[in-house]
Amino acid sequence: MADLRGALIGCGFFAVNQLHAWRDLPGASIVALCDRDPARLALVGDQFGIASRYADAAEMLAGEKLDFVDIATTVPSHRPLVELVARHRLPVICQKPFALSIADARAMVAACAEAGVPLMVHENFRWQSPIQAVKAEIDGGAIGKPFWARVSYRSGYDIFSGQPYLATGERFIIEDLGIHTLDIARFLFGEVRSLTARTTRVNPAIKGEDVATMLLDHAGGLTSIVDCSYATRLPVEPFPETLIEIDGAEGTLRLGQSYRMVVNGRDGLRERDLSPPLLPWATRPWHNVQESVLAIQRHWIECLRGGAEPATSGRDNVATFALVDAAYESARTGRTVDMSTI
Ligand code: NAD
Ligand code: 89V
């Protein structure tokens, strides 16, 4: 079967990971690149040996024969680009954060539904192998029915040198990072009925909040805490690990620092090292995130070939995006937000 022909829009900091993963995956190839910054276009095009290069996405879509488009730009361009691709009736992947607003997120889902094309949000954190292993333990009943959980990401890593735009937005940690950990909470514990959040900014050099603590009431009765910080100086820097604690009716599960999982459950006490593999092109400490890029892109190829809806489809991601919106609203008003109002 011939490779699916993909085009990538946005050749910035993170897109390089996506291009490495596309190069490693059988079944799809990136045949054209687009970036409005000629220097990035030339650098990345040369690095990956991709000769078809465009400064304008509309020109690329008019000039290339494609099977899908991968959008790796920052959020302001997501809606216009997704809608442009939908007008060309092509399947589309869009990086997180999906949208500037929930209205934009819903509009992109509607545009792709009307065009009859799949839309996946590149929400990769749930695809990290340690998170998948935690999900398998829960689903396998290792600790019985979970009733309490914590999804925690606390770091002092300088994220701003690689992604300077993160220092300038009104919204920072919930929109950029909390969106991943809220998605993990949905993935592991199901949909959310209500949410309460508190935020603060510790780093005076940035505009948005860099600490957030969120309390989630899940529809199944479980309560979870989702907390994140880029102002936390630990003796051993855990970036970019998500730590997880789950209490179940028949035991407990802990995913601790350095990817150590301890399950004290139905089958007694078990400890596993869930360190992700270091892919040939990966660099520590990003290798955990980089492995999840490979996994989500493999999933996309399987879904396109099999006609299945991706796990993090646009439709699915609207529910994660709603949690982000609810968190900002709760932090602003001091009130608990009923998710049916978002
Ligand atoms: P970046 O600024 O380094 O790169 C974005 C690139 O897109 C730039 O080269 C820019 O010139 C180009 N671009 C923007 N609008 C364009 C348009 N309309 N047409 C053509 N090119 C355009 O940003 P980044 O750090 O690579 O982040 C990109 C996205 O990836 C963000 O949404 C970010 O949140 C996300 N991201 C995701 C992860 C993850 O783990 N999923 C990690 C890091 C970043
Ligand atoms: O997803 C992101 O945009 C990254 C990271 C997870 C490291 O915060 O900035």
mmCIF file of C-alpha atoms and ligand atoms in Angstrom:
data_model
loop_
_atom_site.group_PDB
_atom_site.id
_atom_site.type_symbol
_atom_site.label_atom_id
_atom_site.label_comp_id
_atom_site.label_asym_id
_atom_site.label_seq_id
_atom_site.Cartn_x
_atom_site.Cartn_y
_atom_site.Cartn_z
ATOM 1 C CA MET A 1 0.000 0.000 0.000
ATOM 2 C CA ALA A 2 1.385 3.443 -0.935
ATOM 3 C CA ASP A 3 2.397 5.808 1.858
ATOM 4 C CA LEU A 4 -0.152 8.461 2.849
ATOM 5 C CA ARG A 5 1.088 11.822 1.566
ATOM 6 C CA GLY A 6 1.150 14.428 4.321
ATOM 7 C CA ALA A 7 2.033 18.118 4.472
ATOM 8 C CA LEU A 8 3.187 19.915 7.596
ATOM 9 C CA ILE A 9 2.363 23.575 8.360
ATOM 10 C CA GLY A 10 4.596 25.304 10.926
ATOM 11 C CA CYS A 11 8.269 24.317 11.047
ATOM 12 C CA GLY A 12 9.049 25.652 14.532
ATOM 13 C CA PHE A 13 10.447 24.338 17.804
ATOM 14 C CA PHE A 14 8.134 21.333 18.250
ATOM 15 C CA ALA A 15 7.507 20.400 14.609
ATOM 16 C CA VAL A 16 10.989 18.894 14.415
ATOM 17 C CA ASN A 17 9.810 16.094 16.742
ATOM 18 C CA GLN A 18 6.781 15.487 14.534
ATOM 19 C CA LEU A 19 8.978 15.297 11.433
ATOM 20 C CA HIS A 20 11.346 12.812 13.085
ATOM 21 C CA ALA A 21 8.356 10.664 14.031
ATOM 22 C CA TRP A 22 6.824 10.842 10.522
ATOM 23 C CA ARG A 23 10.185 9.789 9.085
ATOM 24 C CA ASP A 24 10.303 6.747 11.415
ATOM 25 C CA LEU A 25 6.725 5.606 10.811
ATOM 26 C CA PRO A 26 5.837 3.248 7.975
ATOM 27 C CA GLY A 27 2.671 4.159 6.062
ATOM 28 C CA ALA A 28 3.004 7.953 5.826
ATOM 29 C CA SER A 29 5.509 10.514 4.547
ATOM 30 C CA ILE A 30 5.660 14.284 4.728
ATOM 31 C CA VAL A 31 6.011 15.460 1.118
ATOM 32 C CA ALA A 32 5.606 19.243 1.560
ATOM 33 C CA LEU A 33 6.339 21.882 4.190
ATOM 34 C CA CYS A 34 4.897 25.312 4.866
ATOM 35 C CA ASP A 35 6.134 28.120 7.110
ATOM 36 C CA ARG A 36 5.748 31.848 6.749
ATOM 37 C CA ASP A 37 9.268 32.245 8.214
ATOM 38 C CA PRO A 38 11.701 31.560 5.333
ATOM 39 C CA ALA A 39 14.606 30.816 7.680
ATOM 40 C CA ARG A 40 12.680 28.054 9.522
ATOM 41 C CA LEU A 41 11.373 26.675 6.223
ATOM 42 C CA ALA A 42 14.891 26.414 4.798
ATOM 43 C CA LEU A 43 16.453 25.004 7.974
ATOM 44 C CA VAL A 44 13.825 22.312 8.542
ATOM 45 C CA GLY A 45 13.385 21.538 4.838
ATOM 46 C CA ASP A 46 17.135 20.926 4.526
ATOM 47 C CA GLN A 47 17.282 18.895 7.750
ATOM 48 C CA PHE A 48 14.585 16.490 6.548
ATOM 49 C CA GLY A 49 15.361 16.635 2.813
ATOM 50 C CA ILE A 50 11.888 17.911 1.849
ATOM 51 C CA ALA A 51 12.081 19.948 -1.349
ATOM 52 C CA SER A 52 8.454 21.147 -1.739
ATOM 53 C CA ARG A 53 8.307 24.278 0.405
ATOM 54 C CA TYR A 54 5.683 27.014 0.691
ATOM 55 C CA ALA A 55 5.335 30.294 2.573
ATOM 56 C CA ASP A 56 1.554 30.157 2.225
ATOM 57 C CA ALA A 57 -0.702 27.264 3.237
ATOM 58 C CA ALA A 58 -3.372 28.038 0.602
ATOM 59 C CA GLU A 59 -0.748 27.855 -2.162
ATOM 60 C CA MET A 60 0.519 24.551 -0.807
ATOM 61 C CA LEU A 61 -2.959 23.029 -0.720
ATOM 62 C CA ALA A 62 -3.632 24.225 -4.262
ATOM 63 C CA GLY A 63 -0.319 22.869 -5.549
ATOM 64 C CA GLU A 64 0.081 19.482 -3.834
ATOM 65 C CA LYS A 65 -1.710 16.149 -4.022
ATOM 66 C CA LEU A 66 -2.176 15.241 -0.352
ATOM 67 C CA ASP A 67 -3.865 12.669 1.906
ATOM 68 C CA PHE A 68 -3.634 14.693 5.150
ATOM 69 C CA VAL A 69 -2.273 17.893 6.705
ATOM 70 C CA ASP A 70 -0.452 18.230 10.058
ATOM 71 C CA ILE A 71 -0.731 21.710 11.635
ATOM 72 C CA ALA A 72 2.113 22.480 14.074
ATOM 73 C CA THR A 73 1.695 26.256 14.370
ATOM 74 C CA THR A 74 0.839 28.155 17.559
ATOM 75 C CA VAL A 75 -2.798 28.629 18.530
ATOM 76 C CA PRO A 76 -3.836 31.904 16.786
ATOM 77 C CA SER A 77 -3.573 30.265 13.342
ATOM 78 C CA HIS A 78 -5.326 26.987 14.245
ATOM 79 C CA ARG A 79 -8.903 27.917 13.295
ATOM 80 C CA PRO A 80 -8.118 29.572 9.931
ATOM 81 C CA LEU A 81 -5.774 26.746 8.964
ATOM 82 C CA VAL A 82 -8.091 23.903 10.041
ATOM 83 C CA GLU A 83 -10.985 25.534 8.171
ATOM 84 C CA LEU A 84 -8.789 26.006 5.090
ATOM 85 C CA VAL A 85 -7.808 22.332 5.122
ATOM 86 C CA ALA A 86 -11.450 21.311 5.661
ATOM 87 C CA ARG A 87 -12.429 23.335 2.564
ATOM 88 C CA HIS A 88 -9.958 21.153 0.645
ATOM 89 C CA ARG A 89 -11.698 18.089 2.146
ATOM 90 C CA LEU A 90 -8.490 16.720 3.644
ATOM 91 C CA PRO A 91 -8.034 14.936 7.001
ATOM 92 C CA VAL A 92 -6.268 17.219 9.465
ATOM 93 C CA ILE A 93 -4.218 17.087 12.667
ATOM 94 C CA CYS A 94 -4.019 20.226 14.809
ATOM 95 C CA GLN A 95 -1.537 20.853 17.629
ATOM 96 C CA LYS A 96 -2.732 21.677 21.146
ATOM 97 C CA PRO A 97 -3.988 24.035 22.510
ATOM 98 C CA PHE A 98 -6.720 23.369 19.985
ATOM 99 C CA ALA A 99 -8.210 26.887 19.953
ATOM 100 C CA LEU A 100 -8.283 30.383 21.368
ATOM 101 C CA SER A 101 -11.834 29.827 22.635
ATOM 102 C CA ILE A 102 -14.343 27.002 22.995
ATOM 103 C CA ALA A 103 -16.443 28.632 20.256
ATOM 104 C CA ASP A 104 -13.471 28.324 17.878
ATOM 105 C CA ALA A 105 -12.919 24.707 18.942
ATOM 106 C CA ARG A 106 -16.564 23.843 18.229
ATOM 107 C CA ALA A 107 -16.434 25.704 14.894
ATOM 108 C CA MET A 108 -13.426 23.627 13.753
ATOM 109 C CA VAL A 109 -15.167 20.390 14.744
ATOM 110 C CA ALA A 110 -18.267 21.488 12.804
ATOM 111 C CA ALA A 111 -16.218 22.501 9.723
ATOM 112 C CA CYS A 112 -14.496 19.104 9.573
ATOM 113 C CA ALA A 113 -17.770 17.237 10.194
ATOM 114 C CA GLU A 114 -19.461 19.159 7.366
ATOM 115 C CA ALA A 115 -16.523 18.406 5.060
ATOM 116 C CA GLY A 116 -16.650 14.742 6.120
ATOM 117 C CA VAL A 117 -12.965 14.675 7.126
ATOM 118 C CA PRO A 118 -11.311 13.372 10.317
ATOM 119 C CA LEU A 119 -9.810 15.906 12.720
ATOM 120 C CA MET A 120 -7.342 14.886 15.434
ATOM 121 C CA VAL A 121 -5.857 17.173 18.061
ATOM 122 C CA HIS A 122 -2.185 16.417 18.717
ATOM 123 C CA GLU A 123 -2.911 15.831 22.434
ATOM 124 C CA ASN A 124 0.006 13.510 23.019
ATOM 125 C CA PHE A 125 0.446 13.302 26.812
ATOM 126 C CA ARG A 126 -2.074 10.468 27.231
ATOM 127 C CA TRP A 127 0.027 8.568 24.654
ATOM 128 C CA GLN A 128 3.109 8.550 26.924
ATOM 129 C CA SER A 129 3.869 4.894 27.633
ATOM 130 C CA PRO A 130 3.824 5.306 31.463
ATOM 131 C CA ILE A 131 0.335 6.891 31.243
ATOM 132 C CA GLN A 132 -0.869 4.072 28.973
ATOM 133 C CA ALA A 133 0.510 1.561 31.523
ATOM 134 C CA VAL A 134 -1.421 3.269 34.344
ATOM 135 C CA LYS A 135 -4.615 3.094 32.259
ATOM 136 C CA ALA A 136 -4.040 -0.634 31.638
ATOM 137 C CA GLU A 137 -3.682 -1.257 35.407
ATOM 138 C CA ILE A 138 -6.963 0.558 36.136
ATOM 139 C CA ASP A 139 -8.820 -1.203 33.320
ATOM 140 C CA GLY A 140 -7.386 -4.563 34.421
ATOM 141 C CA GLY A 141 -8.888 -3.995 37.889
ATOM 142 C CA ALA A 142 -5.528 -4.087 39.729
ATOM 143 C CA ILE A 143 -6.701 -1.692 42.474
ATOM 144 C CA GLY A 144 -10.472 -2.093 42.160
ATOM 145 C CA LYS A 145 -12.735 0.886 41.505
ATOM 146 C CA PRO A 146 -10.759 4.141 41.868
ATOM 147 C CA PHE A 147 -12.360 6.711 44.198
ATOM 148 C CA TRP A 148 -9.615 9.381 44.524
ATOM 149 C CA ALA A 149 -6.708 10.508 42.343
ATOM 150 C CA ARG A 150 -4.071 13.149 41.804
ATOM 151 C CA VAL A 151 -2.458 14.066 38.472
ATOM 152 C CA SER A 152 0.521 16.253 39.240
ATOM 153 C CA TYR A 153 3.116 18.119 37.158
ATOM 154 C CA ARG A 154 5.465 20.322 39.180
ATOM 155 C CA SER A 155 8.699 21.661 37.731
ATOM 156 C CA GLY A 156 11.175 24.523 37.763
ATOM 157 C CA TYR A 157 12.364 23.876 34.194
ATOM 158 C CA ASP A 158 13.031 26.922 32.002
ATOM 159 C CA ILE A 159 10.343 26.289 29.405
ATOM 160 C CA PHE A 160 10.575 29.870 28.125
ATOM 161 C CA SER A 161 13.963 29.624 26.396
ATOM 162 C CA GLY A 162 12.599 27.095 23.859
ATOM 163 C CA GLN A 163 9.075 28.540 23.728
ATOM 164 C CA PRO A 164 9.393 32.311 24.408
ATOM 165 C CA TYR A 165 5.744 32.994 23.457
ATOM 166 C CA LEU A 166 4.698 31.181 26.651
ATOM 167 C CA ALA A 167 5.956 34.130 28.721
ATOM 168 C CA THR A 168 3.791 36.689 26.959
ATOM 169 C CA GLY A 169 0.202 35.376 26.994
ATOM 170 C CA GLU A 170 -2.513 36.330 29.519
ATOM 171 C CA ARG A 171 -3.028 32.587 29.995
ATOM 172 C CA PHE A 172 -0.061 30.317 30.584
ATOM 173 C CA ILE A 173 0.130 27.108 32.549
ATOM 174 C CA ILE A 174 -3.451 25.816 32.373
ATOM 175 C CA GLU A 175 -3.693 26.537 28.641
ATOM 176 C CA ASP A 176 -0.246 25.145 27.758
ATOM 177 C CA LEU A 177 0.385 22.350 30.260
ATOM 178 C CA GLY A 178 -2.756 21.919 32.346
ATOM 179 C CA ILE A 179 -4.515 21.078 29.089
ATOM 180 C CA HIS A 180 -2.355 17.925 28.938
ATOM 181 C CA THR A 181 -2.864 16.935 32.582
ATOM 182 C CA LEU A 182 -6.609 17.655 32.454
ATOM 183 C CA ASP A 183 -6.759 15.420 29.378
ATOM 184 C CA ILE A 184 -4.937 12.675 31.318
ATOM 185 C CA ALA A 185 -7.534 13.021 34.118
ATOM 186 C CA ARG A 186 -10.383 12.626 31.569
ATOM 187 C CA PHE A 187 -8.598 9.703 29.910
ATOM 188 C CA LEU A 188 -8.064 7.839 33.210
ATOM 189 C CA PHE A 189 -11.131 8.799 35.242
ATOM 190 C CA GLY A 190 -13.840 9.845 32.774
ATOM 191 C CA GLU A 191 -15.874 12.978 32.193
ATOM 192 C CA VAL A 192 -16.116 15.788 34.717
ATOM 193 C CA ARG A 193 -19.270 17.231 36.308
ATOM 194 C CA SER A 194 -17.758 20.263 38.037
ATOM 195 C CA LEU A 195 -14.406 21.925 38.552
ATOM 196 C CA THR A 196 -12.877 24.333 41.082
ATOM 197 C CA ALA A 197 -9.532 26.050 40.427
ATOM 198 C CA ARG A 198 -7.060 28.385 42.084
ATOM 199 C CA THR A 199 -4.089 29.959 40.292
ATOM 200 C CA THR A 200 -1.139 32.182 41.056
ATOM 201 C CA ARG A 201 1.883 33.676 39.315
ATOM 202 C CA VAL A 202 5.245 33.259 41.054
ATOM 203 C CA ASN A 203 7.639 34.187 38.222
ATOM 204 C CA PRO A 204 7.519 38.010 37.871
ATOM 205 C CA ALA A 205 9.050 37.862 34.364
ATOM 206 C CA ILE A 206 5.985 36.281 32.746
ATOM 207 C CA LYS A 207 2.447 37.529 32.143
ATOM 208 C CA GLY A 208 0.221 34.523 32.871
ATOM 209 C CA GLU A 209 -0.267 32.152 35.807
ATOM 210 C CA ASP A 210 2.468 29.584 36.432
ATOM 211 C CA VAL A 211 0.774 27.617 39.234
ATOM 212 C CA ALA A 212 -2.689 26.023 39.167
ATOM 213 C CA THR A 213 -4.562 23.680 41.491
ATOM 214 C CA MET A 214 -7.797 22.138 40.229
ATOM 215 C CA LEU A 215 -10.387 19.954 41.966
ATOM 216 C CA LEU A 216 -12.500 17.787 39.625
ATOM 217 C CA ASP A 217 -15.759 15.962 40.407
ATOM 218 C CA HIS A 218 -15.948 13.126 37.867
ATOM 219 C CA ALA A 219 -19.274 11.759 36.652
ATOM 220 C CA GLY A 220 -18.467 8.293 38.044
ATOM 221 C CA GLY A 221 -18.095 9.681 41.584
ATOM 222 C CA LEU A 222 -14.288 9.897 41.717
ATOM 223 C CA THR A 223 -12.650 13.117 42.972
ATOM 224 C CA SER A 224 -9.339 14.130 41.419
ATOM 225 C CA ILE A 225 -6.813 16.873 41.992
ATOM 226 C CA VAL A 226 -4.967 18.114 38.919
ATOM 227 C CA ASP A 227 -2.093 20.405 39.877
ATOM 228 C CA CYS A 228 0.649 21.998 37.822
ATOM 229 C CA SER A 229 3.495 24.412 38.412
ATOM 230 C CA TYR A 230 6.523 25.827 36.617
ATOM 231 C CA ALA A 231 7.653 27.550 39.834
ATOM 232 C CA THR A 232 8.607 24.465 41.835
ATOM 233 C CA ARG A 233 12.304 23.887 42.562
ATOM 234 C CA LEU A 234 12.768 20.253 43.523
ATOM 235 C CA PRO A 235 16.085 18.589 44.419
ATOM 236 C CA VAL A 236 15.836 16.425 41.277
ATOM 237 C CA GLU A 237 14.085 18.242 38.397
ATOM 238 C CA PRO A 238 11.254 16.012 37.127
ATOM 239 C CA PHE A 239 10.546 17.814 33.798
ATOM 240 C CA PRO A 240 8.463 16.732 31.908
ATOM 241 C CA GLU A 241 7.062 13.917 34.049
ATOM 242 C CA THR A 242 3.421 13.677 35.133
ATOM 243 C CA LEU A 243 3.106 11.948 38.516
ATOM 244 C CA ILE A 244 -0.046 10.045 39.401
ATOM 245 C CA GLU A 245 -1.630 8.822 42.641
ATOM 246 C CA ILE A 246 -4.759 6.679 42.614
ATOM 247 C CA ASP A 247 -6.617 5.145 45.538
ATOM 248 C CA GLY A 248 -8.991 2.327 44.629
ATOM 249 C CA ALA A 249 -11.381 0.156 46.606
ATOM 250 C CA GLU A 250 -8.877 -2.731 46.505
ATOM 251 C CA GLY A 251 -5.518 -0.964 46.522
ATOM 252 C CA THR A 252 -3.381 1.960 45.459
ATOM 253 C CA LEU A 253 -1.273 2.923 42.449
ATOM 254 C CA ARG A 254 1.537 5.473 42.461
ATOM 255 C CA LEU A 255 3.462 6.635 39.380
ATOM 256 C CA GLY A 256 6.385 8.406 41.030
ATOM 257 C CA GLN A 257 9.369 10.375 39.850
ATOM 258 C CA SER A 258 11.776 8.607 37.439
ATOM 259 C CA TYR A 259 8.851 6.616 36.045
ATOM 260 C CA ARG A 260 8.606 4.196 39.026
ATOM 261 C CA MET A 261 5.140 2.676 39.307
ATOM 262 C CA VAL A 262 4.126 0.952 42.535
ATOM 263 C CA VAL A 263 0.870 -0.991 42.602
ATOM 264 C CA ASN A 264 -0.356 -2.321 45.935
ATOM 265 C CA GLY A 265 -3.456 -4.214 44.931
ATOM 266 C CA ARG A 266 -5.296 -7.441 44.375
ATOM 267 C CA ASP A 267 -2.101 -9.281 43.372
ATOM 268 C CA GLY A 268 0.038 -7.906 46.209
ATOM 269 C CA LEU A 269 2.828 -5.354 45.891
ATOM 270 C CA ARG A 270 4.407 -4.814 42.467
ATOM 271 C CA GLU A 271 6.990 -2.278 41.337
ATOM 272 C CA ARG A 272 7.776 -1.480 37.689
ATOM 273 C CA ASP A 273 10.238 0.806 35.943
ATOM 274 C CA LEU A 274 8.200 2.546 33.204
ATOM 275 C CA SER A 275 11.098 4.619 31.817
ATOM 276 C CA PRO A 276 10.266 5.403 28.207
ATOM 277 C CA PRO A 277 12.730 4.308 25.527
ATOM 278 C CA LEU A 278 15.182 6.892 24.218
ATOM 279 C CA LEU A 279 14.365 7.029 20.493
ATOM 280 C CA PRO A 280 17.427 7.508 18.234
ATOM 281 C CA TRP A 281 16.532 11.159 17.571
ATOM 282 C CA ALA A 282 15.309 11.966 21.096
ATOM 283 C CA THR A 283 17.065 14.045 23.750
ATOM 284 C CA ARG A 284 16.667 13.809 27.503
ATOM 285 C CA PRO A 285 14.631 15.012 29.334
ATOM 286 C CA TRP A 286 12.190 15.437 26.401
ATOM 287 C CA HIS A 287 12.292 11.743 25.400
ATOM 288 C CA ASN A 288 9.043 10.970 27.230
ATOM 289 C CA VAL A 289 7.169 13.609 25.218
ATOM 290 C CA GLN A 290 9.010 12.638 22.019
ATOM 291 C CA GLU A 291 8.007 8.974 22.361
ATOM 292 C CA SER A 292 4.364 10.052 22.728
ATOM 293 C CA VAL A 293 4.614 12.016 19.457
ATOM 294 C CA LEU A 294 5.566 8.802 17.665
ATOM 295 C CA ALA A 295 2.674 6.963 19.361
ATOM 296 C CA ILE A 296 -0.023 9.517 18.523
ATOM 297 C CA GLN A 297 1.122 9.797 14.891
ATOM 298 C CA ARG A 298 1.115 5.982 14.572
ATOM 299 C CA HIS A 299 -2.448 6.060 15.941
ATOM 300 C CA TRP A 300 -3.396 8.665 13.280
ATOM 301 C CA ILE A 301 -2.132 6.437 10.461
ATOM 302 C CA GLU A 302 -4.048 3.452 11.891
ATOM 303 C CA CYS A 303 -7.245 5.539 12.220
ATOM 304 C CA LEU A 304 -6.957 6.971 8.698
ATOM 305 C CA ARG A 305 -6.368 3.522 7.220
ATOM 306 C CA GLY A 306 -9.103 1.865 9.319
ATOM 307 C CA GLY A 307 -11.684 4.658 9.193
ATOM 308 C CA ALA A 308 -11.794 4.953 13.016
ATOM 309 C CA GLU A 309 -12.203 8.168 15.020
ATOM 310 C CA PRO A 310 -8.902 9.109 16.711
ATOM 311 C CA ALA A 311 -8.884 8.904 20.518
ATOM 312 C CA THR A 312 -8.106 12.623 20.719
ATOM 313 C CA SER A 313 -10.425 13.690 17.903
ATOM 314 C CA GLY A 314 -11.525 17.315 17.717
ATOM 315 C CA ARG A 315 -14.851 16.229 19.222
ATOM 316 C CA ASP A 316 -13.089 14.547 22.154
ATOM 317 C CA ASN A 317 -10.737 17.470 22.686
ATOM 318 C CA VAL A 318 -13.583 19.973 23.020
ATOM 319 C CA ALA A 319 -14.307 18.280 26.375
ATOM 320 C CA THR A 320 -10.695 18.786 27.491
ATOM 321 C CA PHE A 321 -10.725 22.370 26.235
ATOM 322 C CA ALA A 322 -13.930 22.979 28.229
ATOM 323 C CA LEU A 323 -12.028 22.008 31.401
ATOM 324 C CA VAL A 324 -9.386 24.635 30.579
ATOM 325 C CA ASP A 325 -12.069 27.288 30.147
ATOM 326 C CA ALA A 326 -13.812 26.196 33.342
ATOM 327 C CA ALA A 327 -10.534 26.372 35.272
ATOM 328 C CA TYR A 328 -9.917 29.973 34.209
ATOM 329 C CA GLU A 329 -13.511 30.899 35.023
ATOM 330 C CA SER A 330 -13.327 29.271 38.445
ATOM 331 C CA ALA A 331 -9.990 30.931 39.244
ATOM 332 C CA ARG A 332 -11.425 34.304 38.192
ATOM 333 C CA THR A 333 -14.713 34.065 40.101
ATOM 334 C CA GLY A 334 -13.657 31.882 43.017
ATOM 335 C CA ARG A 335 -16.683 29.657 42.284
ATOM 336 C CA THR A 336 -17.098 26.008 41.318
ATOM 337 C CA VAL A 337 -18.037 25.673 37.639
ATOM 338 C CA ASP A 338 -20.773 23.261 36.573
ATOM 339 C CA MET A 339 -19.407 21.732 33.342
ATOM 340 C CA SER A 340 -22.851 21.703 31.715
ATOM 341 C CA THR A 341 -22.631 25.539 31.563
ATOM 342 C CA ILE A 342 -19.470 25.605 29.389
HETATM 343 P P1 NAD B 1 7.048 27.975 17.204
HETATM 344 O O1 NAD B 1 6.674 29.411 17.317
HETATM 345 O O2 NAD B 1 8.460 27.571 17.484
HETATM 346 O O3 NAD B 1 6.685 27.420 15.755
HETATM 347 C C1 NAD B 1 5.524 27.766 15.070
HETATM 348 C C2 NAD B 1 5.901 27.936 13.604
HETATM 349 O O4 NAD B 1 4.696 28.121 12.878
HETATM 350 C C3 NAD B 1 6.781 29.151 13.338
HETATM 351 O O5 NAD B 1 7.915 28.753 12.592
HETATM 352 C C4 NAD B 1 5.874 30.110 12.546
HETATM 353 O O6 NAD B 1 6.577 30.876 11.595
HETATM 354 C C5 NAD B 1 4.911 29.136 11.891
HETATM 355 N N1 NAD B 1 3.598 29.698 11.568
HETATM 356 C C6 NAD B 1 2.731 30.339 12.398
HETATM 357 N N2 NAD B 1 1.599 30.667 11.752
HETATM 358 C C7 NAD B 1 1.736 30.226 10.480
HETATM 359 C C8 NAD B 1 0.898 30.246 9.327
HETATM 360 N N3 NAD B 1 -0.319 30.801 9.369
HETATM 361 N N4 NAD B 1 1.354 29.697 8.195
HETATM 362 C C9 NAD B 1 2.588 29.134 8.139
HETATM 363 N N5 NAD B 1 3.429 29.082 9.200
HETATM 364 C C10 NAD B 1 3.014 29.614 10.355
HETATM 365 O O7 NAD B 1 6.032 27.193 18.165
HETATM 366 P P2 NAD B 1 6.232 25.745 18.825
HETATM 367 O O8 NAD B 1 6.893 25.900 20.142
HETATM 368 O O9 NAD B 1 6.787 24.798 17.829
HETATM 369 O O10 NAD B 1 4.703 25.391 19.143
HETATM 370 C C11 NAD B 1 3.803 25.088 18.123
HETATM 371 C C12 NAD B 1 2.584 24.439 18.742
HETATM 372 O O11 NAD B 1 2.996 23.205 19.323
HETATM 373 C C13 NAD B 1 1.952 25.244 19.884
HETATM 374 O O12 NAD B 1 0.558 25.211 19.766
HETATM 375 C C14 NAD B 1 2.439 24.547 21.153
HETATM 376 O O13 NAD B 1 1.531 24.636 22.241
HETATM 377 C C15 NAD B 1 2.545 23.132 20.668
HETATM 378 N N6 NAD B 1 3.474 22.300 21.433
HETATM 379 C C16 NAD B 1 3.043 21.061 21.738
HETATM 380 C C17 NAD B 1 3.842 20.223 22.490
HETATM 381 C C18 NAD B 1 3.316 18.857 22.814
HETATM 382 O O14 NAD B 1 3.910 18.130 23.590
HETATM 383 N N7 NAD B 1 2.194 18.472 22.226
HETATM 384 C C19 NAD B 1 5.094 20.653 22.943
HETATM 385 C C20 NAD B 1 5.525 21.921 22.552
HETATM 386 C C21 NAD B 1 4.702 22.744 21.785
HETATM 387 O O1 89V B 2 3.096 20.923 25.418
HETATM 388 C C1 89V B 2 3.821 21.894 25.472
HETATM 389 O O2 89V B 2 3.508 22.891 24.867
HETATM 390 C C2 89V B 2 5.145 21.961 26.163
HETATM 391 C C3 89V B 2 5.294 21.343 27.509
HETATM 392 C C4 89V B 2 4.485 20.156 27.741
HETATM 393 C C5 89V B 2 6.709 20.968 27.766
HETATM 394 O O3 89V B 2 4.868 22.302 28.450
HETATM 395 O O4 89V B 2 5.411 23.308 26.307
#
